[in-house]
Coordinates of C-alpha atoms and ligand atoms in Angstrom, one line a residue:
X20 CA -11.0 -19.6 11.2
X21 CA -10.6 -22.9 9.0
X22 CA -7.5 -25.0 9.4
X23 CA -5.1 -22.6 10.9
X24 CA -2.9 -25.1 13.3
X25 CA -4.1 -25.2 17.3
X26 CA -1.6 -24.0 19.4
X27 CA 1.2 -22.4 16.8
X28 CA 2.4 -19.0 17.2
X29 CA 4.2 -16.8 14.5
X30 CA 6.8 -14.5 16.9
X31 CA 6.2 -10.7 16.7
X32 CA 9.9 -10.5 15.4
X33 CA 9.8 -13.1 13.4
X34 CA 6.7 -11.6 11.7
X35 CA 8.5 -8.2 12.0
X36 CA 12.1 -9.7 10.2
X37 CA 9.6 -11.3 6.9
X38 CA 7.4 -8.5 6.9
X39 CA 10.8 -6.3 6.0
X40 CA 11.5 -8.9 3.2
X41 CA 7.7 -8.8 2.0
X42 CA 7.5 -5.1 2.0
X43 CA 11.1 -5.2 -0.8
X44 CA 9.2 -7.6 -2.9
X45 CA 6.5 -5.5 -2.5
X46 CA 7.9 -2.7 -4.3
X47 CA 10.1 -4.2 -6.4
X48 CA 7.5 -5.7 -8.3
X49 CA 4.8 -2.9 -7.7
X50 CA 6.8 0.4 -8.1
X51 CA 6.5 1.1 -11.8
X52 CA 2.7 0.6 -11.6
X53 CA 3.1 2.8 -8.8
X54 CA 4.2 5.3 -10.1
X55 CA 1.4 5.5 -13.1
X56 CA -1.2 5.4 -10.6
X57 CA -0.1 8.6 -9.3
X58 CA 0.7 10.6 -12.5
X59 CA -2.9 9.5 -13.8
X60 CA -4.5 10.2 -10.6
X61 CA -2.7 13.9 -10.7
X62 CA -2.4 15.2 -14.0
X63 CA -4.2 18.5 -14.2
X64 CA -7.7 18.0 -16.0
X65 CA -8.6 18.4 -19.4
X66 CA -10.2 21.8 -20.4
X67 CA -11.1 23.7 -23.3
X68 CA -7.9 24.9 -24.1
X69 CA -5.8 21.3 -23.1
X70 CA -5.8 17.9 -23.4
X71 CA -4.9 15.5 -20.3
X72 CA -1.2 14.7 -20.5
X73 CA -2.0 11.2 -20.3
X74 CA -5.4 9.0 -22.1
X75 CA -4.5 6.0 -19.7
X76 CA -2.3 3.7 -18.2
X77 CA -0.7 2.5 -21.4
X78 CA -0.5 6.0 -22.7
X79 CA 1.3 7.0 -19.5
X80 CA 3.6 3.8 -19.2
X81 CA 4.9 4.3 -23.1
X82 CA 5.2 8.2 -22.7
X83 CA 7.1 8.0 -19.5
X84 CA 9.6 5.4 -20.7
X85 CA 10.4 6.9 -23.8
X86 CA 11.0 10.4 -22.1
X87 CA 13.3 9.4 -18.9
X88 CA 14.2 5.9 -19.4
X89 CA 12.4 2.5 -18.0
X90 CA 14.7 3.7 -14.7
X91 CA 11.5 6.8 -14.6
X92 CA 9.2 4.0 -13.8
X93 CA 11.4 3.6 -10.7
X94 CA 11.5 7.7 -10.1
X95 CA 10.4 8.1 -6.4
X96 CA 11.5 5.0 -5.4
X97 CA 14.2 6.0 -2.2
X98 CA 11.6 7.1 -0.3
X99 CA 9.6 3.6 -0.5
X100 CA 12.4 2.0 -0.1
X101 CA 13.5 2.7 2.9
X102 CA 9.6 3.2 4.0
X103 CA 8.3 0.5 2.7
X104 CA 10.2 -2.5 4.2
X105 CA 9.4 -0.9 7.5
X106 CA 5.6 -0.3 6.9
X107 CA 5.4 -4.1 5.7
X108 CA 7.0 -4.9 9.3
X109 CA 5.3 -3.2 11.4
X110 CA 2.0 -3.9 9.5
X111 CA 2.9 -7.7 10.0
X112 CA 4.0 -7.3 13.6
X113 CA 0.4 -5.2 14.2
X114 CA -1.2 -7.7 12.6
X115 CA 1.0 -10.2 14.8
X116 CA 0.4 -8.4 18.0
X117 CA -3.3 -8.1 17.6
X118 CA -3.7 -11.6 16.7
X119 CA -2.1 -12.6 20.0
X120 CA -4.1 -9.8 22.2
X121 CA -7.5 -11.3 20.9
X122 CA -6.6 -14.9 21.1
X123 CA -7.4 -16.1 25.1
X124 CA -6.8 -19.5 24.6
X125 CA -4.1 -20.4 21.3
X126 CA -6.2 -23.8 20.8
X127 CA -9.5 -21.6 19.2
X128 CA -8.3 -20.5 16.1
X129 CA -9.2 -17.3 15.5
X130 CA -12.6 -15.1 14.1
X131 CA -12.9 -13.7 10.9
X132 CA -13.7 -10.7 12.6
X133 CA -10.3 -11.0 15.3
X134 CA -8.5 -11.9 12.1
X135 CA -9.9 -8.0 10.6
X136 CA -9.2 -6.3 14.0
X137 CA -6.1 -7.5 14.2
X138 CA -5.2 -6.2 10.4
X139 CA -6.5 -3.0 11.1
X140 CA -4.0 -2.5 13.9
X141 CA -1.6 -3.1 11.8
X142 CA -2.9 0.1 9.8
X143 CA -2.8 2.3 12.6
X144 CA 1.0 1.5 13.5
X145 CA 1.8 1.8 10.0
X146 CA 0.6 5.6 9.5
X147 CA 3.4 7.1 11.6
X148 CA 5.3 6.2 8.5
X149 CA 3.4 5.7 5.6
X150 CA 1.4 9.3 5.6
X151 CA 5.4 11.4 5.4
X152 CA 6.6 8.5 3.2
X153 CA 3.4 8.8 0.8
X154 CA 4.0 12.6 1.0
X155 CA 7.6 12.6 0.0
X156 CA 6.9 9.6 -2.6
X157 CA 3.9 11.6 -4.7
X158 CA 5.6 15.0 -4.3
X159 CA 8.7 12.7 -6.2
X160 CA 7.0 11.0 -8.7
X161 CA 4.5 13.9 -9.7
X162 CA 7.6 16.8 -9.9
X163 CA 8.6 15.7 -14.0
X164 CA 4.8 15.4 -14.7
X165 CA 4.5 19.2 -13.5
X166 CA 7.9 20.2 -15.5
X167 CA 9.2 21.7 -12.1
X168 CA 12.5 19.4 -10.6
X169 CA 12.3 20.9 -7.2
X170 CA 13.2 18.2 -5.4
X171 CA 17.3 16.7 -5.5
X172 CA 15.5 13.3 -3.9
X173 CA 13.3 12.0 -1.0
X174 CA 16.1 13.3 1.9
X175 CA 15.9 16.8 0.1
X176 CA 12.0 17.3 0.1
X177 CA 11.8 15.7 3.4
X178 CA 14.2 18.7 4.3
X179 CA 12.8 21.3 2.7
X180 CA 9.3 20.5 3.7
X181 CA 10.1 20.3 7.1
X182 CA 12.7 23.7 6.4
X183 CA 9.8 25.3 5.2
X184 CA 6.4 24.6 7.1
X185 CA 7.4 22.2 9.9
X186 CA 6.5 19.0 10.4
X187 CA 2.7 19.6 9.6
X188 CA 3.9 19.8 6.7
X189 CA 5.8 16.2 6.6
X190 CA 2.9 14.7 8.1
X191 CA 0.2 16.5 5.5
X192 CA -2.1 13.9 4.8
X193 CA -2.2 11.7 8.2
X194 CA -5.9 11.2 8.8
X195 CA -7.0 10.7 5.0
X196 CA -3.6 7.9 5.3
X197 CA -5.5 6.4 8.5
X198 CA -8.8 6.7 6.5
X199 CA -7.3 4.6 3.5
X200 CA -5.4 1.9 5.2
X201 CA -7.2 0.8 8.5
X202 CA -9.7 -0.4 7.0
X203 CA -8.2 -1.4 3.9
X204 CA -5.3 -3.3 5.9
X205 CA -8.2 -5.1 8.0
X206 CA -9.4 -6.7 4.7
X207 CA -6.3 -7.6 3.1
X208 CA -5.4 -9.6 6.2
X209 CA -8.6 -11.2 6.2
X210 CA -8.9 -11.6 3.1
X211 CA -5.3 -13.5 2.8
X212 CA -5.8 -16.0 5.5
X213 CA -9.2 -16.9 4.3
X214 CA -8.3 -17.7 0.8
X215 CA -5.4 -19.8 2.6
X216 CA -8.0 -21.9 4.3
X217 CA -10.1 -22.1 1.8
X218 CA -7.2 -23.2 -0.2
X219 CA -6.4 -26.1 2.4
X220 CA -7.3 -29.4 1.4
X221 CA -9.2 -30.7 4.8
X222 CA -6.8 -32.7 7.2
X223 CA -3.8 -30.5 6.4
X224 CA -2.2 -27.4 7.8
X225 CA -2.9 -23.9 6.3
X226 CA 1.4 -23.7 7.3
X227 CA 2.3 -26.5 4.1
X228 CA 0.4 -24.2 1.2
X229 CA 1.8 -24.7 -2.2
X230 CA 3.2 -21.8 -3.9
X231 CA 0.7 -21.5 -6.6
X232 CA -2.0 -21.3 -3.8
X233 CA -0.1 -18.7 -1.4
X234 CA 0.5 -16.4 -4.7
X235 CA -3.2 -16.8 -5.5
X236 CA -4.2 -15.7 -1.7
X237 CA -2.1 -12.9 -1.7
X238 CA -3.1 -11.5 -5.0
X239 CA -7.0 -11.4 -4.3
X240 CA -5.9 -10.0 -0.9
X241 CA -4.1 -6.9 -2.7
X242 CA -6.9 -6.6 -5.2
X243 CA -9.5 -6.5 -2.5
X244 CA -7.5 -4.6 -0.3
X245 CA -7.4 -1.8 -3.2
X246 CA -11.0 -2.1 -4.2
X247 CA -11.4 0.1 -1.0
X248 CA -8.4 1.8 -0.4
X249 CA -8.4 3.3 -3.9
X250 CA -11.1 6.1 -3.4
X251 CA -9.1 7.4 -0.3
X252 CA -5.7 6.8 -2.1
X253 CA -6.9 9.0 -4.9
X254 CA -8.2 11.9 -2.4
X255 CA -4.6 11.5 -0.5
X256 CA -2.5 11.8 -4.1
X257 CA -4.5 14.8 -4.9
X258 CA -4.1 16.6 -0.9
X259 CA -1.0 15.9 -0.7
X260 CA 0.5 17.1 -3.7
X261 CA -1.6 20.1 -4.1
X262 CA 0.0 23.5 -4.0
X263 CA -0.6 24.8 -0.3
X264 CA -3.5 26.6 0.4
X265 CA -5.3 25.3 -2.5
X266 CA -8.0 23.0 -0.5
X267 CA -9.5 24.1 2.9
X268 CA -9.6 19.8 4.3
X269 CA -10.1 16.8 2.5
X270 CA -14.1 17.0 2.5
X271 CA -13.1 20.2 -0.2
X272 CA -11.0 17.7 -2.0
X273 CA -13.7 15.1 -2.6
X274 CA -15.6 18.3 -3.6
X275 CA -13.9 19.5 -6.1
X276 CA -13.2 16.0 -7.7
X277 CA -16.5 15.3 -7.9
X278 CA -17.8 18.1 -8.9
X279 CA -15.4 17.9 -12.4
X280 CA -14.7 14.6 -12.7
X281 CA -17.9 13.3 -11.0
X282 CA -17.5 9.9 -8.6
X283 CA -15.8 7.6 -11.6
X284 CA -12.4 10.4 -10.2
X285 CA -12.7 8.4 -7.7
X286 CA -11.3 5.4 -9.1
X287 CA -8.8 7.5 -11.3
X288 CA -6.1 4.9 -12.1
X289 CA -7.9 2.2 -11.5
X290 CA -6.4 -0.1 -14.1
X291 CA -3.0 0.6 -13.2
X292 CA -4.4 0.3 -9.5
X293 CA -5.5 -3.6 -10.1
X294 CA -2.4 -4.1 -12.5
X295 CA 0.0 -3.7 -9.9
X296 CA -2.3 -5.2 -7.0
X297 CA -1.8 -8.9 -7.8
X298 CA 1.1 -9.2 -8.7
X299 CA 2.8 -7.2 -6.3
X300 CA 1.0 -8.6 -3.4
X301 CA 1.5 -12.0 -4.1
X302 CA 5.5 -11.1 -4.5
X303 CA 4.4 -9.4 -1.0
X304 CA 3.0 -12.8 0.6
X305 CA 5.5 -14.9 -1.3
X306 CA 8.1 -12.7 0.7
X307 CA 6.4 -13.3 4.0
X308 CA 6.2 -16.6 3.9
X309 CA 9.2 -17.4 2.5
X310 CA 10.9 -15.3 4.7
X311 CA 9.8 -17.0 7.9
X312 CA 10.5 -20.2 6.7
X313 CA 14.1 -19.0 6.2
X314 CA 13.9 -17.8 10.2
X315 CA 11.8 -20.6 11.7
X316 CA 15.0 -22.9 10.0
X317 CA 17.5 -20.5 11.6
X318 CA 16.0 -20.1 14.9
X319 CA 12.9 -22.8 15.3
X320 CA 12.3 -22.7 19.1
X321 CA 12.3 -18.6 19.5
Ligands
LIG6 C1 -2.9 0.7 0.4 C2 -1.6 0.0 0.5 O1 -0.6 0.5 0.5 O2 -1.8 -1.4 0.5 C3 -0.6 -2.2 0.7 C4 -0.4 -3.1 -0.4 C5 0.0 -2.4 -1.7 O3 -0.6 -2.8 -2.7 O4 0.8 -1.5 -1.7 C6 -1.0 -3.1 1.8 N1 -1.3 -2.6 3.1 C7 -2.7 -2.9 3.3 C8 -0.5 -3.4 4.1 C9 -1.1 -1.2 3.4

Protein backbone atom coordinates (compact mmCIF):
# COMPACT_ATOMS: atom_id res chain seq x y z
CA UNK A 1 0.00 0.00 0.00
CA UNK A 2 1.19 3.64 -1.09
CA UNK A 3 3.88 5.27 0.89
CA UNK A 4 3.77 3.43 4.20
CA UNK A 5 7.74 3.51 5.22
CA UNK A 6 9.85 0.06 4.24
CA UNK A 7 11.05 -1.54 7.11
CA UNK A 8 9.12 0.46 10.18
CA UNK A 9 7.25 -1.44 12.66
CA UNK A 10 4.52 -0.04 15.10
CA UNK A 11 5.10 -2.40 18.50
CA UNK A 12 1.99 -4.57 19.53
CA UNK A 13 2.16 -2.57 22.87
CA UNK A 14 2.80 0.37 21.68
CA UNK A 15 -0.23 0.10 19.40
CA UNK A 16 -2.05 -1.53 22.40
CA UNK A 17 -0.97 1.71 25.10
CA UNK A 18 -2.56 4.43 21.97
CA UNK A 19 -5.28 2.36 21.08
CA UNK A 20 -6.35 2.81 25.11
CA UNK A 21 -6.02 6.63 24.57
CA UNK A 22 -7.89 6.46 21.08
CA UNK A 23 -10.70 4.38 22.39
CA UNK A 24 -11.31 7.64 25.52
CA UNK A 25 -11.33 10.08 22.77
CA UNK A 26 -13.42 7.87 21.16
CA UNK A 27 -16.18 8.17 23.45
CA UNK A 28 -15.70 11.26 24.83
CA UNK A 29 -16.53 12.86 21.76
CA UNK A 30 -19.01 10.08 20.44
CA UNK A 31 -21.08 9.15 23.64
CA UNK A 32 -24.03 11.60 23.53
CA UNK A 33 -24.67 10.62 19.80
CA UNK A 34 -24.41 7.32 21.21
CA UNK A 35 -26.68 7.31 23.14
CA UNK A 36 -29.51 8.83 20.57
CA UNK A 37 -28.70 6.16 18.23
CA UNK A 38 -29.94 3.75 20.56
CA UNK A 39 -33.08 5.39 22.03
CA UNK A 40 -34.13 5.97 18.20
CA UNK A 41 -33.18 2.61 17.18
CA UNK A 42 -35.48 1.22 20.27
CA UNK A 43 -38.32 3.12 21.03
CA UNK A 44 -41.41 1.04 20.72
CA UNK A 45 -43.19 1.71 17.24
CA UNK A 46 -45.84 3.93 16.43
CA UNK A 47 -49.37 2.45 16.34
CA UNK A 48 -52.86 3.48 16.16
CA UNK A 49 -53.23 4.38 19.53
CA UNK A 50 -49.41 6.06 20.05
CA UNK A 51 -47.03 8.16 18.56
CA UNK A 52 -43.13 7.25 18.56
CA UNK A 53 -41.53 8.93 21.66
CA UNK A 54 -39.17 10.47 19.53
CA UNK A 55 -39.66 12.11 15.41
CA UNK A 56 -35.68 12.13 15.07
CA UNK A 57 -32.45 12.85 16.21
CA UNK A 58 -32.99 16.42 17.09
CA UNK A 59 -36.33 15.58 18.66
CA UNK A 60 -34.59 12.99 20.87
CA UNK A 61 -31.40 15.18 21.66
CA UNK A 62 -33.76 18.36 22.94
CA UNK A 63 -36.25 15.96 24.76
CA UNK A 64 -33.58 14.10 26.48
CA UNK A 65 -31.69 17.12 27.68
CA UNK A 66 -34.37 18.99 28.91
CA UNK A 67 -35.79 15.92 30.97
CA UNK A 68 -32.37 14.60 32.75
CA UNK A 69 -29.91 17.13 32.22
CA UNK A 70 -27.01 17.37 29.16
CA UNK A 71 -25.27 14.74 31.89
CA UNK A 72 -28.35 12.05 30.22
CA UNK A 73 -26.56 12.34 27.07
CA UNK A 74 -23.65 10.70 28.99
CA UNK A 75 -26.26 8.07 30.78
CA UNK A 76 -24.59 4.57 30.08
CA UNK A 77 -21.43 5.83 29.82
CA UNK A 78 -19.44 3.49 32.89
CA UNK A 79 -19.79 0.64 31.05
CA UNK A 80 -17.95 2.14 27.72
CA UNK A 81 -15.69 3.50 29.70
CA UNK A 82 -14.12 1.05 31.12
CA UNK A 83 -14.92 -1.19 27.78
CA UNK A 84 -14.18 0.97 25.41
CA UNK A 85 -10.44 1.95 25.97
CA UNK A 86 -9.83 -1.79 26.01
CA UNK A 87 -11.80 -2.64 22.79
CA UNK A 88 -9.78 0.35 21.04
CA UNK A 89 -6.56 -1.61 22.29
CA UNK A 90 -7.00 -4.67 21.53
CA UNK A 91 -8.67 -3.74 18.12
CA UNK A 92 -5.33 -1.82 17.43
CA UNK A 93 -3.03 -4.59 18.79
CA UNK A 94 -5.29 -7.21 16.40
CA UNK A 95 -4.88 -4.97 13.83
CA UNK A 96 -1.09 -4.77 14.89
CA UNK A 97 -0.63 -8.44 15.16
CA UNK A 98 -2.23 -9.26 11.90
CA UNK A 99 -0.35 -6.78 10.08
CA UNK A 100 2.86 -8.39 11.29
CA UNK A 101 1.59 -12.20 10.65
CA UNK A 102 0.92 -11.33 6.87
CA UNK A 103 3.94 -9.22 6.27
CA UNK A 104 7.01 -11.97 5.21
CA UNK A 105 9.38 -9.49 4.36
CA UNK A 106 8.81 -5.73 6.35
CA UNK A 107 10.41 -4.00 3.02
CA UNK A 108 6.77 -4.85 0.81
CA UNK A 109 4.46 -2.64 2.25
CA UNK A 110 1.49 -4.27 2.71
CA UNK A 111 -2.02 -5.22 0.44
CA UNK A 112 -5.05 -3.52 0.65
CA UNK A 113 -6.46 -6.83 1.22
CA UNK A 114 -3.60 -7.88 4.28
CA UNK A 115 -4.36 -4.31 5.48
CA UNK A 116 -8.55 -5.68 5.71
CA UNK A 117 -7.48 -9.02 7.11
CA UNK A 118 -5.56 -7.72 9.45
CA UNK A 119 -8.55 -5.20 10.73
CA UNK A 120 -10.86 -7.80 10.84
CA UNK A 121 -8.77 -9.67 13.48
CA UNK A 122 -8.91 -6.94 15.24
CA UNK A 123 -12.87 -7.55 15.32
CA UNK A 124 -12.71 -10.92 16.36
CA UNK A 125 -10.50 -10.14 19.59
CA UNK A 126 -12.55 -7.30 20.28
CA UNK A 127 -15.99 -9.32 20.78
CA UNK A 128 -15.01 -11.08 23.99
CA UNK A 129 -15.65 -7.59 25.26
CA UNK A 130 -17.60 -5.54 23.17
CA UNK A 131 -20.90 -8.05 22.86
CA UNK A 132 -21.33 -7.96 27.28
CA UNK A 133 -20.22 -4.28 27.12
CA UNK A 134 -22.85 -3.40 24.26
CA UNK A 135 -25.35 -5.48 26.35
CA UNK A 136 -24.85 -3.67 29.64
CA UNK A 137 -24.48 -0.19 27.66
CA UNK A 138 -28.06 -0.47 25.62
CA UNK A 139 -29.86 -2.16 28.56
CA UNK A 140 -28.44 1.46 30.43
CA UNK A 141 -29.19 3.88 28.09
CA UNK A 142 -32.68 2.35 26.93
CA UNK A 143 -33.98 1.82 30.91
CA UNK A 144 -35.43 5.93 31.23
CA UNK A 145 -36.74 5.63 27.64
CA UNK A 146 -38.86 2.56 28.95
CA UNK A 147 -39.87 4.45 32.34
CA UNK A 148 -38.47 1.32 34.26
CA UNK A 149 -34.91 2.31 36.42
CA UNK A 150 -33.90 -1.28 36.98
CA UNK A 151 -30.59 -0.98 36.79
CA UNK A 152 -28.28 1.09 39.88
CA UNK A 153 -25.38 1.18 36.92
CA UNK A 154 -23.32 -1.05 34.50
CA UNK A 155 -21.64 -3.26 37.69
CA UNK A 156 -25.35 -3.77 38.92
CA UNK A 157 -26.88 -5.16 35.57
CA UNK A 158 -23.82 -6.95 34.83
CA UNK A 159 -24.72 -8.59 38.26
CA UNK A 160 -27.99 -9.16 37.96
CA UNK A 161 -27.88 -10.49 34.53
CA UNK A 162 -25.39 -12.83 35.23
CA UNK A 163 -27.53 -13.44 38.98
CA UNK A 164 -30.32 -14.11 36.96
CA UNK A 165 -29.63 -16.25 33.62
CA UNK A 166 -25.87 -16.88 33.71
CA UNK A 167 -23.49 -15.71 31.57
CA UNK A 168 -25.61 -16.47 28.34
CA UNK A 169 -27.15 -13.99 29.43
CA UNK A 170 -24.03 -11.39 29.67
CA UNK A 171 -22.92 -12.56 26.45
CA UNK A 172 -26.59 -12.20 24.68
CA UNK A 173 -25.78 -10.88 21.46
CA UNK A 174 -22.10 -12.38 20.63
CA UNK A 175 -22.47 -13.66 17.04
CA UNK A 176 -24.77 -10.66 15.68
CA UNK A 177 -21.53 -8.44 17.70
CA UNK A 178 -19.07 -10.63 15.41
CA UNK A 179 -21.47 -10.08 12.50
CA UNK A 180 -21.35 -6.26 12.88
CA UNK A 181 -17.73 -5.58 13.56
CA UNK A 182 -15.46 -8.09 11.67
CA UNK A 183 -16.27 -6.89 8.76
CA UNK A 184 -16.93 -3.49 9.63
CA UNK A 185 -13.43 -3.24 11.61
CA UNK A 186 -11.78 -4.68 8.26
CA UNK A 187 -12.94 -1.60 6.44
CA UNK A 188 -12.39 1.07 8.87
CA UNK A 189 -8.69 -0.02 8.95
CA UNK A 190 -8.46 -0.07 5.37
CA UNK A 191 -10.18 2.55 4.85
CA UNK A 192 -7.86 4.78 7.33
CA UNK A 193 -4.53 3.90 5.95
CA UNK A 194 -5.67 4.40 2.43
CA UNK A 195 -6.93 7.84 2.82
CA UNK A 196 -3.43 8.38 4.63
CA UNK A 197 -1.67 7.47 1.48
CA UNK A 198 -3.68 8.97 -0.57
CA UNK A 199 -3.25 11.91 1.53
CA UNK A 200 0.76 11.68 1.21
CA UNK A 201 2.26 14.05 -0.98
CA UNK A 202 4.74 11.55 -3.16
CA UNK A 203 8.39 11.40 -1.70
CA UNK A 204 7.19 11.74 1.93
CA UNK A 205 6.25 9.31 4.70
CA UNK A 206 2.55 8.42 5.48
CA UNK A 207 4.37 8.67 9.44
CA UNK A 208 4.69 13.02 9.08
CA UNK A 209 0.63 13.47 8.18
CA UNK A 210 -0.62 16.84 9.04
CA UNK A 211 -3.38 17.01 11.46
CA UNK A 212 -5.98 18.31 9.23
CA UNK A 213 -5.25 15.21 6.91
CA UNK A 214 -5.15 12.40 9.85
CA UNK A 215 -8.60 13.93 11.20
CA UNK A 216 -9.97 13.74 7.60
CA UNK A 217 -8.72 9.87 7.30
CA UNK A 218 -10.14 8.91 10.37
CA UNK A 219 -13.44 10.51 9.86
CA UNK A 220 -14.28 8.79 6.39
CA UNK A 221 -12.91 5.68 8.07
CA UNK A 222 -15.79 5.86 10.90
CA UNK A 223 -18.29 6.91 8.36
CA UNK A 224 -17.48 4.02 6.16
CA UNK A 225 -16.96 1.73 8.82
CA UNK A 226 -20.76 2.57 9.97
CA UNK A 227 -22.21 2.53 6.48
CA UNK A 228 -21.99 -1.33 7.10
CA UNK A 229 -21.98 -1.83 10.59
CA UNK A 230 -25.25 0.09 11.04
CA UNK A 231 -27.83 -2.64 9.74
CA UNK A 232 -26.28 -5.24 12.25
CA UNK A 233 -25.88 -2.48 15.05
CA UNK A 234 -29.53 -1.89 14.66
CA UNK A 235 -30.54 -5.80 14.80
CA UNK A 236 -28.02 -6.03 18.03
CA UNK A 237 -29.77 -2.83 19.93
CA UNK A 238 -33.04 -4.38 19.25
CA UNK A 239 -31.85 -8.41 20.55
CA UNK A 240 -30.27 -7.34 23.03
CA UNK A 241 -32.51 -5.20 24.82
CA UNK A 242 -35.64 -7.13 24.10
CA UNK A 243 -37.56 -8.66 26.96
CA UNK A 244 -36.43 -12.42 27.10
CA UNK A 245 -38.15 -14.77 25.12
CA UNK A 246 -39.55 -12.20 22.88
CA UNK A 247 -37.44 -13.34 19.54
CA UNK A 248 -36.61 -17.05 18.73
CA UNK A 249 -32.63 -15.81 16.93
CA UNK A 250 -31.69 -12.86 15.20
CA UNK A 251 -33.08 -14.13 11.67
CA UNK A 252 -36.77 -13.44 13.80
CA UNK A 253 -35.37 -9.99 14.63
CA UNK A 254 -34.68 -8.90 11.04
CA UNK A 255 -38.18 -10.33 10.55
CA UNK A 256 -40.14 -8.60 12.50
CA UNK A 257 -38.32 -5.26 11.70
CA UNK A 258 -38.84 -5.60 8.38
CA UNK A 259 -41.94 -6.70 8.25
CA UNK A 260 -43.22 -3.13 10.27
CA UNK A 261 -40.76 -0.93 9.58
CA UNK A 262 -39.77 -2.45 6.15
CA UNK A 263 -35.62 -2.39 5.26
CA UNK A 264 -35.32 1.75 5.77
CA UNK A 265 -35.48 0.07 10.01
CA UNK A 266 -32.63 -0.92 9.07
CA UNK A 267 -30.83 2.22 9.12
CA UNK A 268 -32.97 3.52 12.11
CA UNK A 269 -30.71 6.26 13.49
CA UNK A 270 -28.90 6.82 10.80
CA UNK A 271 -28.40 10.47 11.16
CA UNK A 272 -27.33 10.40 14.55
CA UNK A 273 -25.25 7.18 13.33
CA UNK A 274 -23.15 9.53 10.65
CA UNK A 275 -23.28 12.56 13.24
CA UNK A 276 -21.22 10.95 15.70
CA UNK A 277 -19.09 8.80 13.13
CA UNK A 278 -16.67 11.61 12.02
CA UNK A 279 -16.14 13.30 14.53
CA UNK A 280 -15.64 10.85 16.97
CA UNK A 281 -13.40 8.72 14.87
CA UNK A 282 -11.21 11.36 13.90
CA UNK A 283 -10.87 12.23 17.88
CA UNK A 284 -10.35 8.23 17.74
CA UNK A 285 -7.26 8.48 15.14
CA UNK A 286 -6.16 11.77 16.50
CA UNK A 287 -5.76 9.78 19.78
CA UNK A 288 -3.79 6.96 18.14
CA UNK A 289 -1.52 8.82 16.59
CA UNK A 290 -0.91 11.24 19.00
CA UNK A 291 -0.56 8.79 21.48
CA UNK A 292 2.29 6.86 19.91
CA UNK A 293 4.15 9.77 19.23
CA UNK A 294 4.04 10.54 22.96
CA UNK A 295 5.53 6.61 23.37
CA UNK A 296 7.85 6.38 20.42
CA UNK A 297 9.50 9.87 22.38
CA UNK A 298 9.39 7.99 25.63
CA UNK A 299 10.70 4.78 24.52
CA UNK A 300 11.97 5.05 20.67
CA UNK A 301 14.05 1.80 20.30
CA UNK A 302 11.36 -0.75 21.94
C1 LIG B 1 -19.10 -0.39 15.19
C2 LIG B 1 -18.11 0.30 16.06
O1 LIG B 1 -18.17 0.24 17.26
O2 LIG B 1 -17.17 0.99 15.42
C3 LIG B 1 -16.05 1.55 16.11
C4 LIG B 1 -16.03 3.04 15.94
C5 LIG B 1 -17.19 3.75 16.49
O3 LIG B 1 -17.68 4.65 15.79
O4 LIG B 1 -17.59 3.44 17.61
C6 LIG B 1 -14.80 1.10 15.48
N1 LIG B 1 -14.47 -0.31 15.42
C7 LIG B 1 -14.57 -0.69 14.02
C8 LIG B 1 -13.09 -0.45 15.86
C9 LIG B 1 -15.29 -1.19 16.23
Amino acid sequence: MGREEPGRKISPVKSFVAGGAAGACLLFAGHPLDTIKVRLQTQPKASPSHHVLYRGTYDCFRKTVSKEGFLGLYKGMGAPLAGVAPMMAISFFGFGLGKQLLQSDPNIPHTHSQIFLSGMLGGVFTTVIVAPGERIKCLLQVQSTSGQLKYAGPVDCAIRLFKEQGIRSVYKGTIITLIRDVPSNGLYFMTYEYVKCLLTPEGESVHHLSTPKIILAGGTAGILNWVIALPPDVLKSNFQTAPDGRYRGLIDVLRELLREEGARGLYKGFTAVMLRAFPANAACFLGFEMALKGLNWLAPNW
